[in-house]
PDB file of C-alpha atoms in Angstrom:
ATOM      1  CA  UNK E   1      -9.230  14.930 -39.981  1.00  0.00           C
ATOM      2  CA  UNK E   2      -7.211  15.890 -36.403  1.00  0.00           C
ATOM      3  CA  UNK E   3      -9.102  13.489 -34.156  1.00  0.00           C
ATOM      4  CA  UNK E   4      -8.688  13.329 -30.408  1.00  0.00           C
ATOM      5  CA  UNK E   5      -6.439  10.017 -28.888  1.00  0.00           C
ATOM      6  CA  UNK E   6      -8.619   8.129 -27.821  1.00  0.00           C
ATOM      7  CA  UNK E   7      -9.396   7.490 -23.900  1.00  0.00           C
ATOM      8  CA  UNK E   8     -10.280   3.461 -22.557  1.00  0.00           C
ATOM      9  CA  UNK E   9     -13.355   4.143 -20.761  1.00  0.00           C
ATOM     10  CA  UNK E  10     -14.574   1.246 -18.074  1.00  0.00           C
ATOM     11  CA  UNK E  11     -14.303  -2.243 -20.168  1.00  0.00           C
ATOM     12  CA  UNK E  12     -11.911  -0.165 -23.129  1.00  0.00           C
ATOM     13  CA  UNK E  13      -8.647  -1.150 -24.504  1.00  0.00           C
ATOM     14  CA  UNK E  14      -6.931   1.876 -26.696  1.00  0.00           C
ATOM     15  CA  UNK E  15      -4.462   0.011 -29.375  1.00  0.00           C
ATOM     16  CA  UNK E  16      -1.955   1.766 -30.646  1.00  0.00           C
ATOM     17  CA  UNK E  17      -3.036   0.866 -34.870  1.00  0.00           C
ATOM     18  CA  UNK E  18       0.779  -0.936 -36.227  1.00  0.00           C
ATOM     19  CA  UNK E  19      -1.040  -2.013 -39.602  1.00  0.00           C
ATOM     20  CA  UNK E  20      -4.299  -1.938 -41.411  1.00  0.00           C
ATOM     21  CA  UNK E  21      -6.458  -3.801 -43.691  1.00  0.00           C
ATOM     22  CA  UNK E  22      -8.310  -2.090 -46.787  1.00  0.00           C
ATOM     23  CA  UNK E  23     -11.406  -3.364 -47.654  1.00  0.00           C
ATOM     24  CA  UNK E  24     -13.394  -3.330 -50.444  1.00  0.00           C
ATOM     25  CA  UNK E  25     -16.351  -3.130 -48.736  1.00  0.00           C
ATOM     26  CA  UNK E  26     -14.597   0.615 -48.479  1.00  0.00           C
ATOM     27  CA  UNK E  27     -15.143   1.661 -51.183  1.00  0.00           C
ATOM     28  CA  UNK E  28     -19.000   0.706 -50.919  1.00  0.00           C
ATOM     29  CA  UNK E  29     -19.170   2.958 -47.015  1.00  0.00           C
ATOM     30  CA  UNK E  30     -18.037   5.896 -49.654  1.00  0.00           C
ATOM     31  CA  UNK E  31     -19.046   5.889 -53.627  1.00  0.00           C
ATOM     32  CA  UNK E  32     -23.105   5.981 -50.759  1.00  0.00           C
ATOM     33  CA  UNK E  33     -23.226   1.874 -51.440  1.00  0.00           C
ATOM     34  CA  UNK E  34     -23.208   0.561 -48.105  1.00  0.00           C
ATOM     35  CA  UNK E  35     -23.276   4.573 -46.043  1.00  0.00           C
ATOM     36  CA  UNK E  36     -26.222   2.243 -44.158  1.00  0.00           C
ATOM     37  CA  UNK E  37     -24.962   0.530 -42.632  1.00  0.00           C
ATOM     38  CA  UNK E  38     -22.095   3.125 -40.595  1.00  0.00           C
ATOM     39  CA  UNK E  39     -22.992   4.117 -37.611  1.00  0.00           C
ATOM     40  CA  UNK E  40     -22.416   8.240 -37.370  1.00  0.00           C
ATOM     41  CA  UNK E  41     -20.691   9.759 -40.102  1.00  0.00           C
ATOM     42  CA  UNK E  42     -18.749  11.587 -40.624  1.00  0.00           C
ATOM     43  CA  UNK E  43     -16.283   8.532 -39.622  1.00  0.00           C
ATOM     44  CA  UNK E  44     -12.786   7.241 -39.417  1.00  0.00           C
ATOM     45  CA  UNK E  45     -13.350   4.238 -41.814  1.00  0.00           C
ATOM     46  CA  UNK E  46     -10.390   1.012 -40.876  1.00  0.00           C
ATOM     47  CA  UNK E  47     -11.950  -2.204 -39.491  1.00  0.00           C
ATOM     48  CA  UNK E  48      -9.251  -4.513 -40.376  1.00  0.00           C
ATOM     49  CA  UNK E  49      -7.281  -3.351 -37.524  1.00  0.00           C
ATOM     50  CA  UNK E  50      -4.362  -5.325 -35.688  1.00  0.00           C
ATOM     51  CA  UNK E  51      -1.487  -3.756 -32.759  1.00  0.00           C
ATOM     52  CA  UNK E  52      -0.535  -3.352 -29.368  1.00  0.00           C
ATOM     53  CA  UNK E  53      -2.244  -2.658 -26.562  1.00  0.00           C
ATOM     54  CA  UNK E  54      -1.669   0.509 -25.112  1.00  0.00           C
ATOM     55  CA  UNK E  55      -4.686   1.601 -22.702  1.00  0.00           C
ATOM     56  CA  UNK E  56      -6.398  -0.077 -20.184  1.00  0.00           C
ATOM     57  CA  UNK E  57      -9.481   1.336 -18.677  1.00  0.00           C
ATOM     58  CA  UNK E  58     -11.310   0.030 -15.961  1.00  0.00           C
ATOM     59  CA  UNK E  59     -12.248  -3.607 -15.430  1.00  0.00           C
ATOM     60  CA  UNK E  60     -10.244  -4.419 -18.594  1.00  0.00           C
ATOM     61  CA  UNK E  61      -9.758  -8.386 -17.903  1.00  0.00           C
ATOM     62  CA  UNK E  62      -7.799 -10.714 -20.143  1.00  0.00           C
ATOM     63  CA  UNK E  63      -5.625  -7.879 -22.056  1.00  0.00           C
ATOM     64  CA  UNK E  64      -2.194  -6.298 -19.906  1.00  0.00           C
ATOM     65  CA  UNK E  65      -0.313  -3.425 -21.774  1.00  0.00           C
ATOM     66  CA  UNK E  66       2.584  -3.840 -24.732  1.00  0.00           C
ATOM     67  CA  UNK E  67       0.036  -7.359 -25.522  1.00  0.00           C
ATOM     68  CA  UNK E  68      -0.522  -7.724 -29.021  1.00  0.00           C
ATOM     69  CA  UNK E  69      -3.864  -8.039 -31.067  1.00  0.00           C
ATOM     70  CA  UNK E  70      -6.819  -7.743 -33.339  1.00  0.00           C
ATOM     71  CA  UNK E  71     -10.380  -6.627 -33.789  1.00  0.00           C
ATOM     72  CA  UNK E  72     -12.187  -9.372 -35.507  1.00  0.00           C
ATOM     73  CA  UNK E  73     -14.995  -6.708 -38.199  1.00  0.00           C
ATOM     74  CA  UNK E  74     -18.018  -6.615 -36.846  1.00  0.00           C
ATOM     75  CA  UNK E  75     -20.981  -4.298 -37.838  1.00  0.00           C
ATOM     76  CA  UNK E  76     -20.713  -2.775 -33.966  1.00  0.00           C
ATOM     77  CA  UNK E  77     -17.418  -2.569 -34.130  1.00  0.00           C
ATOM     78  CA  UNK E  78     -14.206   0.271 -35.287  1.00  0.00           C
ATOM     79  CA  UNK E  79     -14.151   0.999 -38.806  1.00  0.00           C
ATOM     80  CA  UNK E  80     -17.637   0.792 -38.603  1.00  0.00           C
ATOM     81  CA  UNK E  81     -19.165   1.423 -35.749  1.00  0.00           C
ATOM     82  CA  UNK E  82     -17.141   3.729 -34.399  1.00  0.00           C
ATOM     83  CA  UNK E  83     -13.544   5.195 -34.866  1.00  0.00           C
ATOM     84  CA  UNK E  84     -11.742   2.591 -37.140  1.00  0.00           C
ATOM     85  CA  UNK E  85      -7.937   2.061 -37.781  1.00  0.00           C
ATOM     86  CA  UNK E  86      -7.025   4.991 -40.482  1.00  0.00           C
ATOM     87  CA  UNK E  87      -5.789   6.194 -37.581  1.00  0.00           C
ATOM     88  CA  UNK E  88      -2.364   5.925 -34.589  1.00  0.00           C
ATOM     89  CA  UNK E  89      -4.548   4.629 -32.149  1.00  0.00           C
ATOM     90  CA  UNK E  90      -8.032   3.368 -32.291  1.00  0.00           C
ATOM     91  CA  UNK E  91     -10.651   2.512 -28.527  1.00  0.00           C
ATOM     92  CA  UNK E  92     -12.757  -1.376 -28.499  1.00  0.00           C
ATOM     93  CA  UNK E  93     -14.512  -2.835 -26.519  1.00  0.00           C
ATOM     94  CA  UNK E  94     -12.112  -5.863 -23.940  1.00  0.00           C
ATOM     95  CA  UNK E  95     -14.605  -8.447 -25.581  1.00  0.00           C
ATOM     96  CA  UNK E  96     -14.049  -7.138 -29.501  1.00  0.00           C
ATOM     97  CA  UNK E  97     -10.018  -7.732 -29.083  1.00  0.00           C
ATOM     98  CA  UNK E  98      -8.510 -11.186 -29.276  1.00  0.00           C
ATOM     99  CA  UNK E  99      -4.497 -11.739 -29.085  1.00  0.00           C
ATOM    100  CA  UNK E 100      -2.412 -11.975 -31.998  1.00  0.00           C
ATOM    101  CA  UNK E 101      -0.179 -14.919 -32.076  1.00  0.00           C
ATOM    102  CA  UNK E 102       3.597 -14.196 -32.297  1.00  0.00           C
ATOM    103  CA  UNK E 103       4.595 -15.993 -35.152  1.00  0.00           C
ATOM    104  CA  UNK E 104       1.275 -13.463 -37.031  1.00  0.00           C
ATOM    105  CA  UNK E 105       2.955 -11.407 -38.551  1.00  0.00           C
ATOM    106  CA  UNK E 106       1.360  -7.895 -38.886  1.00  0.00           C
ATOM    107  CA  UNK E 107       0.147  -6.881 -42.377  1.00  0.00           C
ATOM    108  CA  UNK E 108      -1.335 -11.454 -41.943  1.00  0.00           C
ATOM    109  CA  UNK E 109      -3.177 -10.199 -38.371  1.00  0.00           C
ATOM    110  CA  UNK E 110      -4.939  -6.819 -40.233  1.00  0.00           C
ATOM    111  CA  UNK E 111      -5.957  -9.273 -43.125  1.00  0.00           C
ATOM    112  CA  UNK E 112      -7.362 -12.359 -41.500  1.00  0.00           C
ATOM    113  CA  UNK E 113      -9.911 -10.183 -38.347  1.00  0.00           C
ATOM    114  CA  UNK E 114     -12.511  -9.757 -42.131  1.00  0.00           C
ATOM    115  CA  UNK E 115     -11.037 -11.264 -45.107  1.00  0.00           C
ATOM    116  CA  UNK E 116      -9.626 -14.632 -43.594  1.00  0.00           C
ATOM    117  CA  UNK E 117     -12.458 -14.377 -40.739  1.00  0.00           C
ATOM    118  CA  UNK E 118     -15.919 -14.435 -43.228  1.00  0.00           C
ATOM    119  CA  UNK E 119     -13.631 -16.191 -45.392  1.00  0.00           C
ATOM    120  CA  UNK E 120     -13.407 -19.375 -43.146  1.00  0.00           C
ATOM    121  CA  UNK E 121     -17.109 -18.862 -41.480  1.00  0.00           C
ATOM    122  CA  UNK E 122     -18.947 -19.081 -45.435  1.00  0.00           C
ATOM    123  CA  UNK E 123     -17.241 -22.693 -45.469  1.00  0.00           C
ATOM    124  CA  UNK E 124     -19.068 -23.738 -41.740  1.00  0.00           C
ATOM    125  CA  UNK E 125     -21.598 -22.146 -42.668  1.00  0.00           C
ATOM    126  CA  UNK E 126     -21.377 -24.729 -46.260  1.00  0.00           C
ATOM    127  CA  UNK E 127     -21.391 -27.493 -44.546  1.00  0.00           C
ATOM    128  CA  UNK E 128     -17.740 -28.542 -45.358  1.00  0.00           C
ATOM    129  CA  UNK E 129     -15.371 -30.845 -44.500  1.00  0.00           C
ATOM    130  CA  UNK E 130     -13.381 -33.687 -45.886  1.00  0.00           C
ATOM    131  CA  UNK E 131     -14.143 -35.046 -49.183  1.00  0.00           C
ATOM    132  CA  UNK E 132     -16.226 -32.293 -49.667  1.00  0.00           C
ATOM    133  CA  UNK E 133     -16.289 -31.286 -53.704  1.00  0.00           C
ATOM    134  CA  UNK E 134     -16.567 -27.714 -52.969  1.00  0.00           C
ATOM    135  CA  UNK E 135     -17.061 -24.629 -55.854  1.00  0.00           C
ATOM    136  CA  UNK E 136     -15.637 -21.278 -55.390  1.00  0.00           C
ATOM    137  CA  UNK E 137     -16.717 -18.464 -57.554  1.00  0.00           C
ATOM    138  CA  UNK E 138     -13.561 -15.517 -56.747  1.00  0.00           C
ATOM    139  CA  UNK E 139      -9.898 -16.250 -56.073  1.00  0.00           C
ATOM    140  CA  UNK E 140      -9.092 -13.058 -54.673  1.00  0.00           C
ATOM    141  CA  UNK E 141      -8.377 -12.043 -50.974  1.00  0.00           C
ATOM    142  CA  UNK E 142     -11.608 -13.712 -50.028  1.00  0.00           C
ATOM    143  CA  UNK E 143     -11.431 -16.691 -51.935  1.00  0.00           C
ATOM    144  CA  UNK E 144      -8.105 -17.329 -52.550  1.00  0.00           C
ATOM    145  CA  UNK E 145      -8.390 -18.314 -48.127  1.00  0.00           C
ATOM    146  CA  UNK E 146     -11.602 -20.308 -49.114  1.00  0.00           C
ATOM    147  CA  UNK E 147      -9.223 -22.402 -51.318  1.00  0.00           C
ATOM    148  CA  UNK E 148      -6.594 -23.089 -48.643  1.00  0.00           C
ATOM    149  CA  UNK E 149      -8.760 -23.251 -45.937  1.00  0.00           C
ATOM    150  CA  UNK E 150     -10.975 -26.196 -47.543  1.00  0.00           C
ATOM    151  CA  UNK E 151      -7.076 -27.530 -48.443  1.00  0.00           C
ATOM    152  CA  UNK E 152      -7.128 -28.267 -44.659  1.00  0.00           C
ATOM    153  CA  UNK E 153      -9.960 -29.131 -44.417  1.00  0.00           C
ATOM    154  CA  UNK E 154      -9.775 -31.477 -46.755  1.00  0.00           C
ATOM    155  CA  UNK E 155     -12.457 -30.949 -49.824  1.00  0.00           C
ATOM    156  CA  UNK E 156     -11.868 -30.863 -53.408  1.00  0.00           C
ATOM    157  CA  UNK E 157     -12.199 -27.157 -54.608  1.00  0.00           C
ATOM    158  CA  UNK E 158     -12.478 -26.077 -58.542  1.00  0.00           C
ATOM    159  CA  UNK E 159     -12.223 -22.617 -58.526  1.00  0.00           C
ATOM    160  CA  UNK E 160     -14.084 -20.320 -60.814  1.00  0.00           C
ATOM    161  CA  UNK E 161     -12.586 -17.324 -61.228  1.00  0.00           C
ATOM    162  CA  UNK E 162     -12.332 -14.417 -64.339  1.00  0.00           C
ATOM    163  CA  UNK E 163      -9.043 -13.549 -64.120  1.00  0.00           C
ATOM    164  CA  UNK E 164      -7.018 -15.437 -65.655  1.00  0.00           C
ATOM    165  CA  UNK E 165      -3.825 -13.427 -64.577  1.00  0.00           C
ATOM    166  CA  UNK E 166      -4.540 -15.072 -60.914  1.00  0.00           C
ATOM    167  CA  UNK E 167      -4.763 -18.631 -62.637  1.00  0.00           C
ATOM    168  CA  UNK E 168      -1.200 -19.027 -62.138  1.00  0.00           C
ATOM    169  CA  UNK E 169      -1.189 -18.105 -58.323  1.00  0.00           C
ATOM    170  CA  UNK E 170      -4.707 -20.535 -58.000  1.00  0.00           C
ATOM    171  CA  UNK E 171      -2.878 -23.685 -60.076  1.00  0.00           C
ATOM    172  CA  UNK E 172       0.739 -23.219 -58.796  1.00  0.00           C
ATOM    173  CA  UNK E 173       0.289 -22.695 -55.291  1.00  0.00           C
ATOM    174  CA  UNK E 174      -2.863 -24.434 -53.794  1.00  0.00           C
ATOM    175  CA  UNK E 175      -3.056 -27.436 -56.977  1.00  0.00           C
ATOM    176  CA  UNK E 176      -6.587 -26.887 -56.204  1.00  0.00           C
ATOM    177  CA  UNK E 177      -8.433 -30.273 -58.379  1.00  0.00           C
ATOM    178  CA  UNK E 178     -10.446 -27.383 -61.185  1.00  0.00           C
ATOM    179  CA  UNK E 179      -9.981 -23.884 -62.372  1.00  0.00           C
ATOM    180  CA  UNK E 180     -12.081 -21.819 -65.282  1.00  0.00           C
ATOM    181  CA  UNK E 181     -13.282 -18.177 -65.936  1.00  0.00           C
ATOM    182  CA  UNK E 182     -17.031 -19.393 -64.791  1.00  0.00           C
ATOM    183  CA  UNK E 183     -18.213 -22.111 -62.374  1.00  0.00           C
ATOM    184  CA  UNK E 184     -21.590 -23.153 -65.458  1.00  0.00           C
ATOM    185  CA  UNK E 185     -18.005 -25.487 -66.422  1.00  0.00           C
ATOM    186  CA  UNK E 186     -17.822 -28.092 -63.137  1.00  0.00           C
ATOM    187  CA  UNK E 187     -21.529 -28.639 -63.938  1.00  0.00           C
ATOM    188  CA  UNK E 188     -21.003 -32.234 -63.988  1.00  0.00           C
ATOM    189  CA  UNK E 189     -18.408 -31.988 -61.106  1.00  0.00           C
ATOM    190  CA  UNK E 190     -22.243 -32.664 -58.726  1.00  0.00           C
ATOM    191  CA  UNK E 191     -20.889 -29.889 -57.108  1.00  0.00           C
ATOM    192  CA  UNK E 192     -21.890 -30.312 -52.997  1.00  0.00           C
ATOM    193  CA  UNK E 193     -21.752 -26.496 -52.387  1.00  0.00           C
ATOM    194  CA  UNK E 194     -20.827 -23.846 -53.990  1.00  0.00           C
ATOM    195  CA  UNK E 195     -19.851 -19.872 -52.201  1.00  0.00           C
ATOM    196  CA  UNK E 196     -20.351 -16.626 -54.465  1.00  0.00           C
ATOM    197  CA  UNK E 197     -17.025 -14.662 -53.083  1.00  0.00           C
ATOM    198  CA  UNK E 198     -18.387 -12.258 -55.799  1.00  0.00           C
ATOM    199  CA  UNK E 199     -21.302 -12.325 -56.440  1.00  0.00           C
ATOM    200  CA  UNK E 200     -21.332  -9.253 -59.654  1.00  0.00           C
ATOM    201  CA  UNK E 201     -23.892 -10.095 -62.245  1.00  0.00           C
ATOM    202  CA  UNK E 202     -24.986 -13.079 -62.992  1.00  0.00           C
ATOM    203  CA  UNK E 203     -23.125 -15.673 -60.278  1.00  0.00           C
ATOM    204  CA  UNK E 204     -24.877 -16.045 -58.310  1.00  0.00           C
ATOM    205  CA  UNK E 205     -27.411 -17.358 -61.031  1.00  0.00           C
ATOM    206  CA  UNK E 206     -25.200 -19.927 -62.357  1.00  0.00           C
ATOM    207  CA  UNK E 207     -23.528 -21.036 -58.532  1.00  0.00           C
ATOM    208  CA  UNK E 208     -27.521 -22.410 -58.762  1.00  0.00           C
ATOM    209  CA  UNK E 209     -27.557 -24.378 -61.570  1.00  0.00           C
ATOM    210  CA  UNK E 210     -24.840 -25.661 -61.597  1.00  0.00           C
ATOM    211  CA  UNK E 211     -24.711 -26.918 -58.482  1.00  0.00           C
ATOM    212  CA  UNK E 212     -25.756 -31.157 -57.224  1.00  0.00           C
ATOM    213  CA  UNK E 213     -28.277 -32.037 -56.312  1.00  0.00           C
ATOM    214  CA  UNK E 214     -29.462 -31.489 -53.362  1.00  0.00           C
ATOM    215  CA  UNK E 215     -26.348 -28.772 -53.169  1.00  0.00           C
ATOM    216  CA  UNK E 216     -25.548 -26.159 -51.240  1.00  0.00           C
ATOM    217  CA  UNK E 217     -25.397 -21.736 -52.517  1.00  0.00           C
ATOM    218  CA  UNK E 218     -23.970 -19.262 -50.294  1.00  0.00           C
ATOM    219  CA  UNK E 219     -23.611 -16.242 -51.291  1.00  0.00           C
ATOM    220  CA  UNK E 220     -20.184 -14.358 -49.515  1.00  0.00           C
ATOM    221  CA  UNK E 221     -20.145 -11.048 -52.799  1.00  0.00           C
ATOM    222  CA  UNK E 222     -22.091  -8.401 -53.029  1.00  0.00           C
ATOM    223  CA  UNK E 223     -20.454  -7.001 -55.900  1.00  0.00           C
ATOM    224  CA  UNK E 224     -23.959  -6.326 -57.425  1.00  0.00           C
ATOM    225  CA  UNK E 225     -27.565  -5.440 -55.427  1.00  0.00           C
ATOM    226  CA  UNK E 226     -29.530  -7.536 -57.106  1.00  0.00           C
ATOM    227  CA  UNK E 227     -29.497 -10.392 -59.756  1.00  0.00           C
ATOM    228  CA  UNK E 228     -31.630 -12.741 -60.617  1.00  0.00           C
ATOM    229  CA  UNK E 229     -32.398 -16.350 -60.461  1.00  0.00           C
ATOM    230  CA  UNK E 230     -34.636 -19.381 -61.483  1.00  0.00           C
ATOM    231  CA  UNK E 231     -37.211 -20.451 -58.460  1.00  0.00           C
ATOM    232  CA  UNK E 232     -37.985 -23.794 -60.789  1.00  0.00           C
ATOM    233  CA  UNK E 233     -34.525 -24.348 -60.723  1.00  0.00           C
ATOM    234  CA  UNK E 234     -34.164 -23.868 -56.091  1.00  0.00           C
ATOM    235  CA  UNK E 235     -37.574 -25.704 -56.081  1.00  0.00           C
ATOM    236  CA  UNK E 236     -36.764 -29.000 -58.099  1.00  0.00           C
ATOM    237  CA  UNK E 237     -33.008 -28.898 -56.561  1.00  0.00           C
ATOM    238  CA  UNK E 238     -34.044 -29.212 -53.563  1.00  0.00           C
ATOM    239  CA  UNK E 239     -31.678 -26.384 -52.695  1.00  0.00           C
ATOM    240  CA  UNK E 240     -29.780 -24.412 -49.307  1.00  0.00           C
ATOM    241  CA  UNK E 241     -29.344 -20.365 -50.511  1.00  0.00           C
ATOM    242  CA  UNK E 242     -27.167 -19.698 -46.899  1.00  0.00           C
ATOM    243  CA  UNK E 243     -26.306 -15.769 -46.840  1.00  0.00           C
ATOM    244  CA  UNK E 244     -22.635 -15.474 -45.036  1.00  0.00           C
ATOM    245  CA  UNK E 245     -21.485 -12.690 -43.566  1.00  0.00           C
ATOM    246  CA  UNK E 246     -18.296 -12.027 -41.516  1.00  0.00           C
ATOM    247  CA  UNK E 247     -18.057 -14.451 -38.380  1.00  0.00           C
ATOM    248  CA  UNK E 248     -17.256 -15.178 -34.711  1.00  0.00           C
ATOM    249  CA  UNK E 249     -14.285 -14.298 -32.682  1.00  0.00           C
ATOM    250  CA  UNK E 250     -13.270 -18.034 -32.329  1.00  0.00           C
ATOM    251  CA  UNK E 251     -13.400 -18.275 -36.214  1.00  0.00           C
ATOM    252  CA  UNK E 252     -10.188 -15.482 -36.123  1.00  0.00           C
ATOM    253  CA  UNK E 253      -8.574 -16.915 -33.489  1.00  0.00           C
ATOM    254  CA  UNK E 254      -8.806 -19.806 -35.834  1.00  0.00           C
ATOM    255  CA  UNK E 255      -7.580 -18.480 -38.439  1.00  0.00           C
ATOM    256  CA  UNK E 256      -5.019 -16.377 -36.931  1.00  0.00           C
ATOM    257  CA  UNK E 257      -3.680 -19.692 -35.355  1.00  0.00           C
ATOM    258  CA  UNK E 258      -3.600 -21.390 -38.982  1.00  0.00           C
ATOM    259  CA  UNK E 259      -1.126 -18.553 -40.404  1.00  0.00           C
ATOM    260  CA  UNK E 260       0.700 -18.767 -36.901  1.00  0.00           C
ATOM    261  CA  UNK E 261       1.449 -22.945 -38.301  1.00  0.00           C
ATOM    262  CA  UNK E 262       2.189 -22.062 -41.871  1.00  0.00           C
ATOM    263  CA  UNK E 263      -0.993 -23.481 -42.969  1.00  0.00           C
ATOM    264  CA  UNK E 264      -2.799 -20.259 -44.532  1.00  0.00           C
ATOM    265  CA  UNK E 265      -0.769 -16.902 -45.712  1.00  0.00           C
ATOM    266  CA  UNK E 266      -2.700 -14.147 -47.520  1.00  0.00           C
ATOM    267  CA  UNK E 267      -1.732 -12.107 -50.445  1.00  0.00           C
ATOM    268  CA  UNK E 268      -1.186  -9.198 -49.265  1.00  0.00           C
ATOM    269  CA  UNK E 269       1.010  -5.614 -50.876  1.00  0.00           C
ATOM    270  CA  UNK E 270       1.719  -2.675 -47.921  1.00  0.00           C
ATOM    271  CA  UNK E 271       1.301   0.208 -47.942  1.00  0.00           C
ATOM    272  CA  UNK E 272       1.858   3.595 -46.075  1.00  0.00           C
ATOM    273  CA  UNK E 273      -1.262   5.098 -43.900  1.00  0.00           C
ATOM    274  CA  UNK E 274      -0.305   8.158 -46.545  1.00  0.00           C
ATOM    275  CA  UNK E 275      -1.910   5.806 -49.536  1.00  0.00           C
ATOM    276  CA  UNK E 276      -5.163   5.074 -47.785  1.00  0.00           C
ATOM    277  CA  UNK E 277      -7.199   6.865 -50.098  1.00  0.00           C
ATOM    278  CA  UNK E 278      -5.516   5.890 -53.774  1.00  0.00           C
ATOM    279  CA  UNK E 279      -5.255   2.307 -52.374  1.00  0.00           C
ATOM    280  CA  UNK E 280      -9.150   2.186 -51.994  1.00  0.00           C
ATOM    281  CA  UNK E 281      -9.568   4.256 -55.527  1.00  0.00           C
ATOM    282  CA  UNK E 282      -7.330   0.869 -56.639  1.00  0.00           C
ATOM    283  CA  UNK E 283     -10.576  -1.218 -55.307  1.00  0.00           C
ATOM    284  CA  UNK E 284     -12.939   0.767 -56.742  1.00  0.00           C
ATOM    285  CA  UNK E 285     -10.893   0.610 -60.171  1.00  0.00           C
ATOM    286  CA  UNK E 286     -10.608  -3.044 -60.061  1.00  0.00           C
ATOM    287  CA  UNK E 287      -7.204  -3.454 -59.799  1.00  0.00           C
ATOM    288  CA  UNK E 288      -6.142  -5.043 -56.816  1.00  0.00           C
ATOM    289  CA  UNK E 289      -5.487  -8.821 -56.714  1.00  0.00           C
ATOM    290  CA  UNK E 290      -5.008  -9.643 -52.857  1.00  0.00           C
ATOM    291  CA  UNK E 291      -4.450  -7.683 -50.273  1.00  0.00           C
ATOM    292  CA  UNK E 292      -4.050  -4.112 -49.710  1.00  0.00           C
ATOM    293  CA  UNK E 293      -2.085  -3.586 -45.949  1.00  0.00           C
ATOM    294  CA  UNK E 294      -0.950  -0.351 -44.538  1.00  0.00           C
ATOM    295  CA  UNK E 295       1.772  -0.933 -42.066  1.00  0.00           C
ATOM    296  CA  UNK E 296       2.822   1.345 -39.190  1.00  0.00           C
ATOM    297  CA  UNK E 297       6.307   0.868 -37.775  1.00  0.00           C
TER     298      UNK E 297
END
């Protein structure tokens, strides 16, 4: 569709989009699973956005023309509540925008706004810290970042990933404490926290059956809408089952700083903006290992 360029109103900025990440959530928007979340339709998708400030509306403070910025993903933000970043320009309120450090490449900045922020925030929700025995289910775009964040926090990390093609990258690149196809293989480890970044079929039940006494299971992945769990196990183990979605501007800023320091990085494949639709279909078919980011020179 041809749409007019946005114009900044009071407390708004217009950003020239340099990078926009493609997310599995975009599949849900297109197939109807998640359309109830969208503010309106038709809408320009793209909720992982990084670029350069091109316009400043009245009363905007703390931002300047030409500044490198990103937009942490929210339900009310661009790509979900308003037109998003699969376009040349995008408009946002000034409070929705944060600076991007000079050392962060565009293809790393864009996924930091959702995949990075979401994976990082989930660890906070679970109370992960130095010494925590952490289980991670799914080592794709979110899970692989979570492994890096958890290592920086000093946790012991046990990863469940069904895709054996990713095992070499996980074990060689991250040096985890355990790697298996199913988190149940770590039932004897007395894990403190398990974060389920997949949410497919039985992964939630697997997490609840595996986590230790008075442990916590954090749900991030939404692979299936419903699943069966044992309430008896929940009660007898006195577990906490917590949902985690997105994060805060502060979370995203911390992620960007960790990227700038070289502590973490997304496993990224870059594409052109004319390849976005085909790339969403690749997510739908399960053909993506990591993150896809559209780049504009």
